[in-house]
Tab-separated table of C-alpha atoms in Angstrom:
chain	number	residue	atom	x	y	z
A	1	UNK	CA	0.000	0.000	0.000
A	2	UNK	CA	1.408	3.722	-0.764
A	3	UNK	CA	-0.258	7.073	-0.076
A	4	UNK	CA	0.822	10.025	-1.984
A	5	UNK	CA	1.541	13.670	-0.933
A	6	UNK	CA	0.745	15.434	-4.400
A	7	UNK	CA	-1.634	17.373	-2.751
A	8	UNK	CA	0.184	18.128	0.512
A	9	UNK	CA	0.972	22.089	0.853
A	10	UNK	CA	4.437	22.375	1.555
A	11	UNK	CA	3.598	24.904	4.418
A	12	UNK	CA	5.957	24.303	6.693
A	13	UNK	CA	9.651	26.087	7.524
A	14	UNK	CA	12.144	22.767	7.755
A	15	UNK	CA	14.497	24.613	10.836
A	16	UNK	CA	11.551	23.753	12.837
A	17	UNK	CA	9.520	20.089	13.632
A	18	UNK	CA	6.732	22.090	15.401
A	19	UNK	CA	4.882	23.433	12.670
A	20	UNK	CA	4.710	20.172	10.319
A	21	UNK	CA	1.470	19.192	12.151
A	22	UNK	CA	-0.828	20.655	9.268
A	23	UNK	CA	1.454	18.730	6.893
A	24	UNK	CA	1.400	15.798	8.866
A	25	UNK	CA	-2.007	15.798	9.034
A	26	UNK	CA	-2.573	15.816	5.461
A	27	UNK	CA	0.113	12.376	4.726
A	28	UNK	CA	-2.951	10.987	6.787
A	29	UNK	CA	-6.339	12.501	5.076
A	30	UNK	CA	-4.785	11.422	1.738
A	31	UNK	CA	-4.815	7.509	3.487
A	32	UNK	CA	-7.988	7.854	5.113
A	33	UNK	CA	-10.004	6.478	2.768
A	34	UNK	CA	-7.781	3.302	2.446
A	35	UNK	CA	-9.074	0.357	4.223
A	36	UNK	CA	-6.172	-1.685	6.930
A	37	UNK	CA	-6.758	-5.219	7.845
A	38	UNK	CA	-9.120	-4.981	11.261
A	39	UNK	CA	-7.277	-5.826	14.642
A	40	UNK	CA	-8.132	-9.244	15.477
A	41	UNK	CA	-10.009	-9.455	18.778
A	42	UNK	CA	-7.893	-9.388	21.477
A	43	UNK	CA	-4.643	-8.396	20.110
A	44	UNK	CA	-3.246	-4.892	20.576
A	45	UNK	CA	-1.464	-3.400	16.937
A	46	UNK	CA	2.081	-1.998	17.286
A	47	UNK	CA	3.040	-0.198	13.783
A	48	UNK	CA	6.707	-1.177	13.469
A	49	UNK	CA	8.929	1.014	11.909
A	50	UNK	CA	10.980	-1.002	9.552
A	51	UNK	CA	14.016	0.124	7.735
A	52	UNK	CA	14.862	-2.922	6.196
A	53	UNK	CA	17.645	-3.438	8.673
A	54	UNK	CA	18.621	-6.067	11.796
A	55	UNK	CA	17.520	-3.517	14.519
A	56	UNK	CA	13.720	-2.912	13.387
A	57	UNK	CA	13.475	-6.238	11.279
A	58	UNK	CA	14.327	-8.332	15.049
A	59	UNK	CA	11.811	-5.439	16.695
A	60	UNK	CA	8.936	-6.851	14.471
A	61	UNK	CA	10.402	-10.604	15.050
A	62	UNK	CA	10.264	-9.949	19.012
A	63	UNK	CA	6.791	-8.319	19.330
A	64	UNK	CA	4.964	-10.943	17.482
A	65	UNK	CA	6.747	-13.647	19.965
A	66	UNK	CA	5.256	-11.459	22.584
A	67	UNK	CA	1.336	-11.837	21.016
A	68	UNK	CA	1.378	-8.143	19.574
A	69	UNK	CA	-0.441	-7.625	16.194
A	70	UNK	CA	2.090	-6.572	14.058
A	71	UNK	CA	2.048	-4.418	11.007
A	72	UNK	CA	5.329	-3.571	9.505
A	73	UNK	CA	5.182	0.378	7.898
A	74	UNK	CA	8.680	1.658	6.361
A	75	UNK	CA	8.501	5.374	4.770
A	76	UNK	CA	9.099	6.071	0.584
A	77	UNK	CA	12.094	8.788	1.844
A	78	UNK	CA	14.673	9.062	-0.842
A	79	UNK	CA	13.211	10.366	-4.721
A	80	UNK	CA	15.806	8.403	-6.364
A	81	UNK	CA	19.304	6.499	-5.962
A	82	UNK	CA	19.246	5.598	-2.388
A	83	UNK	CA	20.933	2.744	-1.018
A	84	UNK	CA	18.489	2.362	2.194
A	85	UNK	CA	15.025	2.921	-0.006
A	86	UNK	CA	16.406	1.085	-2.716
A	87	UNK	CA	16.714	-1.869	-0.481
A	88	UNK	CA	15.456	-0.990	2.766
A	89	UNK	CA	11.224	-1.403	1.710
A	90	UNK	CA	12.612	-4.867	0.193
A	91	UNK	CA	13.960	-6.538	2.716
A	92	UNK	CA	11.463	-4.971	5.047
A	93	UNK	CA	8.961	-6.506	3.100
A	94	UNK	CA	10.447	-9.684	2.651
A	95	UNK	CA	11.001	-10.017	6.727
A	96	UNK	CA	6.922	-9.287	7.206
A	97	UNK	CA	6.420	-12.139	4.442
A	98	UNK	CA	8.826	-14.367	6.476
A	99	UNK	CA	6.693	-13.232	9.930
A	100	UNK	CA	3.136	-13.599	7.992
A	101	UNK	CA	2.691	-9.559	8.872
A	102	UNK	CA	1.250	-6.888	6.676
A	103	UNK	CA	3.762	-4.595	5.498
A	104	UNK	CA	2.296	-0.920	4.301
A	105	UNK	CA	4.902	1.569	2.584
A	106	UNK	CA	3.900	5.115	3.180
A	107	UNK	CA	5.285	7.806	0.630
A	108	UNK	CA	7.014	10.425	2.165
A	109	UNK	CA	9.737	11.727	-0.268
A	110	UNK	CA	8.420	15.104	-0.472
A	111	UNK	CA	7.944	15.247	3.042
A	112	UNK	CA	11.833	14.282	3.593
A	113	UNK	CA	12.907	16.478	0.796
A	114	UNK	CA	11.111	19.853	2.608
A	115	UNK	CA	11.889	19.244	6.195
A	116	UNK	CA	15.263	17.001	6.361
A	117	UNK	CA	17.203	17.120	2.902
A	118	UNK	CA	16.239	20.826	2.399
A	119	UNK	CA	17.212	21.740	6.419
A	120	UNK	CA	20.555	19.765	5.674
A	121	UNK	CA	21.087	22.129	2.850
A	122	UNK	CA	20.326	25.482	4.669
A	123	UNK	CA	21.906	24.410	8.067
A	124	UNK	CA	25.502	24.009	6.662
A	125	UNK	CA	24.260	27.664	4.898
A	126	UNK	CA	23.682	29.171	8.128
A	127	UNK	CA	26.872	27.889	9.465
A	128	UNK	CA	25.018	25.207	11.501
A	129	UNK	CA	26.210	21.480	11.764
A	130	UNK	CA	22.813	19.631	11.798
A	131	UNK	CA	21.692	16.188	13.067
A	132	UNK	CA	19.326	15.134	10.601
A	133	UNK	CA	18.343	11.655	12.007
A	134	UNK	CA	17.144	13.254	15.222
A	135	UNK	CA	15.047	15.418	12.732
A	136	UNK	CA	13.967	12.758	10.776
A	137	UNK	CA	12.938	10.721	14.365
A	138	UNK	CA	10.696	13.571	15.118
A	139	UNK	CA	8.809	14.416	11.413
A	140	UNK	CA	9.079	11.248	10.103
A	141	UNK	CA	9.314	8.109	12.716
A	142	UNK	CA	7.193	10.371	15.294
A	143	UNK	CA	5.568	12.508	13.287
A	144	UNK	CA	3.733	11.184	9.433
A	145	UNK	CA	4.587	7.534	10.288
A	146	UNK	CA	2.729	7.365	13.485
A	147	UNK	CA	0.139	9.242	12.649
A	148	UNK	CA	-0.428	7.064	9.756
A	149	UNK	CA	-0.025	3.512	12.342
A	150	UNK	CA	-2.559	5.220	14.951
A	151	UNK	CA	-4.884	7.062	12.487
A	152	UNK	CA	-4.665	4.271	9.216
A	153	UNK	CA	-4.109	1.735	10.681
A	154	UNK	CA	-5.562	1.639	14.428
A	155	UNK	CA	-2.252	1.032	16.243
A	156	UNK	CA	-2.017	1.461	20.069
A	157	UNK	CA	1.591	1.377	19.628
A	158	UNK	CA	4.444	2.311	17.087
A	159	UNK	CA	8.114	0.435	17.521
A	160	UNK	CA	11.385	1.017	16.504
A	161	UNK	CA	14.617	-0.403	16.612
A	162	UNK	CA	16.286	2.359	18.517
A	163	UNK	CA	17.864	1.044	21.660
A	164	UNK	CA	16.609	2.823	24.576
A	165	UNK	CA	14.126	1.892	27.665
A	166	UNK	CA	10.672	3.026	27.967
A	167	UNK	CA	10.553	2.730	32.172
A	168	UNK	CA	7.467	3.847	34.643
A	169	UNK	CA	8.718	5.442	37.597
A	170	UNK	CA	6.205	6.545	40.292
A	171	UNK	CA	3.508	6.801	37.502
A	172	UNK	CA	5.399	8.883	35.302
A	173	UNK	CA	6.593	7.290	31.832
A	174	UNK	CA	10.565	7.937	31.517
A	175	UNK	CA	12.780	7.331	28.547
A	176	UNK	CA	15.679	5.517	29.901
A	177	UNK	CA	19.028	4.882	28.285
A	178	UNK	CA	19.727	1.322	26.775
A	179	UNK	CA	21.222	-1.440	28.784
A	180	UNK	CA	24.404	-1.585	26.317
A	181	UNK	CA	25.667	1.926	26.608
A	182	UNK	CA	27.765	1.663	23.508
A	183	UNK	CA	24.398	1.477	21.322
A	184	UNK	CA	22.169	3.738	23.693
A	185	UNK	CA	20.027	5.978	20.950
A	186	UNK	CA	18.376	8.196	23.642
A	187	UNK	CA	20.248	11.334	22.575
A	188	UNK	CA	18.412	11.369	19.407
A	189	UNK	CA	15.125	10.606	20.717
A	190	UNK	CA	14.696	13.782	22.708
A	191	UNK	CA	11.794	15.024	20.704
A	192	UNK	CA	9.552	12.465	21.381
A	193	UNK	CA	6.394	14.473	23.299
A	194	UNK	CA	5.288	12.728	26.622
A	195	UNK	CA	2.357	11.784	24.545
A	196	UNK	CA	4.647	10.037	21.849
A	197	UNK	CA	6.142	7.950	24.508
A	198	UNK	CA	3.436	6.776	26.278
A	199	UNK	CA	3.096	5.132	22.796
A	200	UNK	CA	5.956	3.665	21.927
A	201	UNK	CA	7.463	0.200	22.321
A	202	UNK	CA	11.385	0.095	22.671
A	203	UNK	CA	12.164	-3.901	22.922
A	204	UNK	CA	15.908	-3.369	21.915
A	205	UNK	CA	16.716	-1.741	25.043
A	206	UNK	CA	17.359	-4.380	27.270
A	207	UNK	CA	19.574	-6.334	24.487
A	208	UNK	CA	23.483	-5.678	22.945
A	209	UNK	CA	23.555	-5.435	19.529
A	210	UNK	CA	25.456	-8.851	19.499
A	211	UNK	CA	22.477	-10.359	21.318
A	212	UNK	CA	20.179	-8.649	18.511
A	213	UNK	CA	21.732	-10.292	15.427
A	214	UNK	CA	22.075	-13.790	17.521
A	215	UNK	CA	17.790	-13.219	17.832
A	216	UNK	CA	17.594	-12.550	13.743
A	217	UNK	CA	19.699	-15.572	12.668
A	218	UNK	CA	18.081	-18.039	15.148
A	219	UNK	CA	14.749	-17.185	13.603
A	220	UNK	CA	16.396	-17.267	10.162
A	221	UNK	CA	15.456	-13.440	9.227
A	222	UNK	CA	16.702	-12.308	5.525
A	223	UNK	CA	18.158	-9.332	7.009
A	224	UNK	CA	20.242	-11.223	10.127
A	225	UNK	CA	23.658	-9.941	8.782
A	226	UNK	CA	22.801	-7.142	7.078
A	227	UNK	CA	25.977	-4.263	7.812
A	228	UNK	CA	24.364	-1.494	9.870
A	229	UNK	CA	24.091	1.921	8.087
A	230	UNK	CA	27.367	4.421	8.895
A	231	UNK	CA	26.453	7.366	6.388
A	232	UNK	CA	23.352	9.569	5.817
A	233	UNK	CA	20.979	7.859	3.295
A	234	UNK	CA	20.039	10.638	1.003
A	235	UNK	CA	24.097	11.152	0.654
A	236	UNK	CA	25.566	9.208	-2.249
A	237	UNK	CA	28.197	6.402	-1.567
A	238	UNK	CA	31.560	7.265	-1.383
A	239	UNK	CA	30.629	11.329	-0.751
A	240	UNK	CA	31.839	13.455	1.887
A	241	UNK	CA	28.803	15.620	3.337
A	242	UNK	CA	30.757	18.662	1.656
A	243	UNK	CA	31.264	17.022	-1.593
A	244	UNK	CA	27.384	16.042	-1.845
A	245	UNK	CA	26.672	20.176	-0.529
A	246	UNK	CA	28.619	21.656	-3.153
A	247	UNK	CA	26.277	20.220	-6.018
A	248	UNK	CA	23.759	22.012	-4.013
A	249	UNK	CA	25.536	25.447	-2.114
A	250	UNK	CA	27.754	28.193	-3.912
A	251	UNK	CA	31.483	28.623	-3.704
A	252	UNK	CA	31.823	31.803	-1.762
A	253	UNK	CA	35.416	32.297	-0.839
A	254	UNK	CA	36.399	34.348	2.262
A	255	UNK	CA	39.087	34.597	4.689
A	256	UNK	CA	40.261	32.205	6.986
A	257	UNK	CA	41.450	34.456	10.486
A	258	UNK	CA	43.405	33.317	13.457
A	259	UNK	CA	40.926	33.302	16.475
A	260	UNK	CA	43.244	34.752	19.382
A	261	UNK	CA	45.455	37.171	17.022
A	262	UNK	CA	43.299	38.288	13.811
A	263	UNK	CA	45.718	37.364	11.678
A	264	UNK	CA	45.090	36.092	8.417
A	265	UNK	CA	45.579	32.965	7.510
A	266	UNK	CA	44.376	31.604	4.359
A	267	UNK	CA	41.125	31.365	2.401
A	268	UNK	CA	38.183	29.301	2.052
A	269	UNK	CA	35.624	28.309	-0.551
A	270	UNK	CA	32.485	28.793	1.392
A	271	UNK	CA	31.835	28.253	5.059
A	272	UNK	CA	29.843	25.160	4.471
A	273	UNK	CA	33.127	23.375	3.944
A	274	UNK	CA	33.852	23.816	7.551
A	275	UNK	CA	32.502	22.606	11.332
A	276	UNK	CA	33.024	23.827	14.922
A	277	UNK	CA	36.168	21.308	15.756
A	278	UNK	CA	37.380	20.691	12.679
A	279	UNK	CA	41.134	20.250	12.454
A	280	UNK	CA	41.782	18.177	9.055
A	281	UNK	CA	40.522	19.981	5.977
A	282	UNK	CA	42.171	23.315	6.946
A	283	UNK	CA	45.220	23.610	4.503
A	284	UNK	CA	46.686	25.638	6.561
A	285	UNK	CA	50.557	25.158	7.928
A	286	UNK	CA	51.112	26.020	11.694
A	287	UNK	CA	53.469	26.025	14.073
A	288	UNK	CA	50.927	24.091	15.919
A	289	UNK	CA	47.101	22.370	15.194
A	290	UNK	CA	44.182	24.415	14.002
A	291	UNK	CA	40.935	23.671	14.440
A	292	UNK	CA	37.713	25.627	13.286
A	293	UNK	CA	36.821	27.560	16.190
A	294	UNK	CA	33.716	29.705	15.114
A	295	UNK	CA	32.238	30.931	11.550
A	296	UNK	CA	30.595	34.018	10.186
A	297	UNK	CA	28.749	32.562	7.403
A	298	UNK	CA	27.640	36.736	6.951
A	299	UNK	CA	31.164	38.053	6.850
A	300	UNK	CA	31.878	34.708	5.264
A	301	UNK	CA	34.819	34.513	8.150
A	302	UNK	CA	35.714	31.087	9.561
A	303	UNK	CA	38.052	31.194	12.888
A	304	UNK	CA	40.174	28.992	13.798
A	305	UNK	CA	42.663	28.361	16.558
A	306	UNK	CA	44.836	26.547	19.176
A	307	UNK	CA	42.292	23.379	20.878
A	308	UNK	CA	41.997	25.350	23.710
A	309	UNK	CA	40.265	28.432	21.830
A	310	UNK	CA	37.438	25.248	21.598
A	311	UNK	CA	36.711	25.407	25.283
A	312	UNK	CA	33.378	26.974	26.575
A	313	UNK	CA	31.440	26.769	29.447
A	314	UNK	CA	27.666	28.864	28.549
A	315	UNK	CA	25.280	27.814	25.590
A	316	UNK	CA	21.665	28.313	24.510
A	317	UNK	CA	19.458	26.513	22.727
A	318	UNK	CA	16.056	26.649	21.335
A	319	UNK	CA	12.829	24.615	20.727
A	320	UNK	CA	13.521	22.421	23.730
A	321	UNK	CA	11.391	19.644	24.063
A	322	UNK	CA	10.740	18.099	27.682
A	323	UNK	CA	9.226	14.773	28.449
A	324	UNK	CA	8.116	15.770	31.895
A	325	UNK	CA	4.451	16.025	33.132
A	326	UNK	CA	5.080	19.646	32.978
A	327	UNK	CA	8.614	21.907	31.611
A	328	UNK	CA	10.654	23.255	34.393
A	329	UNK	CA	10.396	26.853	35.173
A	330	UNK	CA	13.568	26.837	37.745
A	331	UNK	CA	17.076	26.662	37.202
A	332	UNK	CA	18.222	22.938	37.690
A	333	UNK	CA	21.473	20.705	38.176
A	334	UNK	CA	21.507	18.102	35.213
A	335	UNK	CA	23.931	16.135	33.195
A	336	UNK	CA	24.061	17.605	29.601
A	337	UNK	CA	25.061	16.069	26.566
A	338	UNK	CA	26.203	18.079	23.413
A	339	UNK	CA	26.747	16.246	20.344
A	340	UNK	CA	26.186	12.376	20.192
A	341	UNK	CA	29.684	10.833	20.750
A	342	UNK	CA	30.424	12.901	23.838
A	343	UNK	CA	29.825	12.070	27.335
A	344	UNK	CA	27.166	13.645	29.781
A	345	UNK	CA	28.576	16.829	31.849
A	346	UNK	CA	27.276	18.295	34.783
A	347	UNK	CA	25.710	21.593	34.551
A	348	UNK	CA	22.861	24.298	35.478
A	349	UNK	CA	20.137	24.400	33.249
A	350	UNK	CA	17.957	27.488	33.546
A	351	UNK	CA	14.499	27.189	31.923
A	352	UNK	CA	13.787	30.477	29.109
A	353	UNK	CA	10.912	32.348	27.585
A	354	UNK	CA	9.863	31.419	24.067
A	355	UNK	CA	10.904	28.040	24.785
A	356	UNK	CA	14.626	28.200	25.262
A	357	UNK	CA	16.770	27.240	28.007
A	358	UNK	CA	20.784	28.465	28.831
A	359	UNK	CA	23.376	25.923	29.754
A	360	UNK	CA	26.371	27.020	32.092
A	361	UNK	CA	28.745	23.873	32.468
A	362	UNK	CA	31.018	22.996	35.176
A	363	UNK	CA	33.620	22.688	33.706
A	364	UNK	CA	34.450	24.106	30.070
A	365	UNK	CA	33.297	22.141	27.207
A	366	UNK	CA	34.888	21.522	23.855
A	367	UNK	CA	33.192	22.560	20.394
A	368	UNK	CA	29.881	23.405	21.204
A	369	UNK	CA	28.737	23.027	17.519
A	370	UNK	CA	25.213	25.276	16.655
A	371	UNK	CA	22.947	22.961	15.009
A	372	UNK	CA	23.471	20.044	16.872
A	373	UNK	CA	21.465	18.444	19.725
A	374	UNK	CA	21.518	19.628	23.126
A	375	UNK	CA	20.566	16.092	25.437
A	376	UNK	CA	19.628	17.041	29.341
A	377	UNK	CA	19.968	14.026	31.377
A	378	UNK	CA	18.535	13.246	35.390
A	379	UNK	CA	21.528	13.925	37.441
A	380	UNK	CA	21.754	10.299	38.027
A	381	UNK	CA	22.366	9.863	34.134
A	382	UNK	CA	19.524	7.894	33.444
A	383	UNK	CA	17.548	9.110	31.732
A	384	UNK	CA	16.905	12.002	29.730
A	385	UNK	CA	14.604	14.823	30.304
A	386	UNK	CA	14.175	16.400	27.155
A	387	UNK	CA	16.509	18.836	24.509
A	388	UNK	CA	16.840	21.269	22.214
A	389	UNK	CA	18.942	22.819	19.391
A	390	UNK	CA	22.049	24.609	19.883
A	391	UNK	CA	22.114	28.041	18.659
C-alpha cells in the first residue's frame, strides 16, 4: 500500500519540527479512505517502523513472539538512488512475508525532501552542523509515520529499533538509556512528546547489539547480517557531506582568520566546507594544530585556533522539548550532553521564555557546535529529560 503527498501544501519552515502538524495531518487525510486489515479481537497493533535493517526487522520478530499484532510500515524517503530505499522497503517486506505480517509503505519523499534534505542544505548555509536523524525521528518516525499507524491503521503502539528503555517510575513514563551503553540511541530521541512515549514500544533496550543479530539468525530473518548503516541515506556512496553540498551550495570564498590574534591565515571556498572542531581539511601550515573555532557565514569569516580556543562553558538553545508532566520553570542541576559521541557533563540548566533554556557547564566544554542536539539528562544519568537545538 502507498499514499501520496501530491496534494500536501508544503507549508511548513524545515528549521523547525513544530509546525509540520498541518502537513502531517494531510500524509494521513490522503490515506484515510484506504481500508487496513481490522485488529483481530484481542490483540493490541504496534506499527513497526521497519528500515529494512537487523535492529527494526528483530523489533517486528520480538513483538509478534510477545502476542502483539504486528504491522510492519517503512517510509518512501529518498526520490531516487538511495541505497536504504532502494533496499530498505525490500527486505522490510520480505522479513513481514517471512513473519506472515502486513507490510504498508507510506510515501514520504516530499515530506523528507522539505523538512530534512532541504534543512541539511540550509543548516551548513547558516553555518550550523545539523543532526538530521534526530530530525527525521521527530517528522518522520514520530511525526507522518505514526500518525499514519494510529490514524490508518488503528495502532495502540508504534516500535522502533532504537535502543533505549521506555521505564514507569512513580507513575510517570521515563525514557531511559539502553542497557548496552555503547548502542544507547536516547540522545536522538529527545523530541519524542510525553504523549509520543506513552506510545511507543522500545524492545531493543534491554539487548546488545550482538544479542540482537544472535535473535535474527536463530529465527532465520533475511536481514540477520545485514551491515548497519554508517552514512546519511540521502548522501551518495563514497561522498563526503561537503562534496554532496557543493552540487547544491555556492562557492563563496572568504578569509580564513586566526581566532586569538586576527591574523590572516588563508582562504576558504564557502563556510559550508567547515565545522566547529574541525582540524583536518584546513590547509593551513602552523606552528601548531588548528581547528575551526567559530564561523561568520555573513562576513563569510571562519576562525580557527589553538584546541583550547574550543573550550566553553555557557550555551543556549532553542525549541527544547521536555518529556516531563510539565517543563521546568527553575534553574536545575543536570547532566548535559552536546553532540552524540560525547559524554554527559554536569551543569545548570535554567528554563527560558519562548521556549529556550541556557546551559552554564562545570567545567568548560569543547566545540559546542550550533545545530546540533543539546541532550539534558537526570543527574543520576539515566535518563533524559528532554533537549533542544544549539544556537
Amino acid at each position: 500500500m502507498s499514499v501520496t503527498e501530491k496534494d500536501i501544501k508544503n507549508a511548513a519552515p524545515a528549521a523547525n519540527p513544530q509546525h509540520t502538524e498541518e502537513m502531517l495531518e494531510a500524509v494521513c487525510a490522503v490515506a484515510r479512505s484506504r481500508e487496513a486489515t481490522p485488529v483481530p479481537a484481542g490483540k493490541t497493533r504496534v506499527a513497526v517502523l521497519m528500515s529494512g535493517g537487523v535492529d527494526s526487522s528483530a523489533t517486528a520478530y520480538l513483538l509478534k513472539e510477545q502476542g502483539y499484532d504486528v504491522v510492519g510500515v517503512t517510509g518512501w524517503l529518498i526520490k531516487s538512488g538511495s541505497r536504504c530505499c532502494d533496499t530498505g522497503m525490500i527486505d522490510a517486506a520480505r522479513v513481514c512475508e517471512q513473519l506472515g505480517v502486513d507490510h504498508h509503505a507510506v510515501d514520504l519523499r516530499e515530506l523528507f525532501k522539505t523538512q530534512i534534505i532541504d534543512d541539511f542544505h540550509q543548516s551548513y548555509a547558516r553555518a550550523r552542523t545539523p543532526l538530521p536523524c534526530s530530525l527525521c525521528n521527530t517528522v518522520i518516525k514520530w511525526g507522518a509515520l505514526m500518525n499514519y499507524g494510529r490514524k490508518i491503521l488503528g495502532a495502540e503502539y508504534i516500535a522502533t529499533g532504537h535502543y533505549g528503555r521506555i521505564e514507569e517510575i512513580d507513575g510517570q513514563v521515563r525514557l531511559a538509556r539502553a542497557k548496552d551503553p555503547k548502542k544507547d540511541q536516547s540522545y536522538v530521541l529527545w523530541g519524542l512528546t510525553l504523549d509520543q512515549l506513552k506510545h511507543t514500544l522500545l524492545p531493543l533496550g534491554d539487548y546488545s547489539k550482538d544479542e540482537i543479530r544472535a535473535i535474527a539468525a536463530k529465527a532465520d530473518l533475511t536481514t540477520a547480517n545485514r551491515p548497519d548503516s554508517q552514512d546519511l541515506c540521502f548522501i551518495p556512496m563514497g561522498k563526503t557531506p561537503q562534496e554532496y553540498l557543493s552540487g547544491f551550495l555556492p562557492e563563496l570564498p572568504g578569509p580564513i582568520l586566526h581566532a586569538l590574534t586576527g591574523d590572516l591565515m588563508g582562504e576558504h571556498k564557502g563556510t559550508h566546507n567547515f565545522t566547529i572542531g574541525q582540524r583536518r581539511g584546513i590547509n593551513i601550515s602552523y606552528k601548531e594544530p588548528l581547528y575551526v573555532t567559530s564561523i561568520d557565514p555573513d562576513m563569510r569569516i571562519v576562525y580557527v585556533g589553538p584546541k583550547e580556543a574550543l573550550l566553553r562553558r555557557e550555551l543556549t538553545a532553542s525549541f527544547m522539548n521536555w518529556m516531563l508532566e510539565a517543563p521546568p520553570v527553575e534553574p536545575f542541576r543536570a547532566q548535559v550532553k552536546i553532540r552524540y559521541n560525547s559524554p554527559t557533563a554536569p551543569a545548570l540548566v535554567t528554563p527560558l521564555p519562548d521556549n529556550k533554556a541556557s546551559v552554564l557547564f562545570d567545567e568548560a566544554q569543547p566545540a559546542i557546535t550550533p545545530g546540533q542536539v543539546l541532550g539534558v539528562y537526570d543527574l543520576s544519568d539515566a535518563y533524559i529529560m528532554g533537549g533542544g537545538w544549539i544556537d
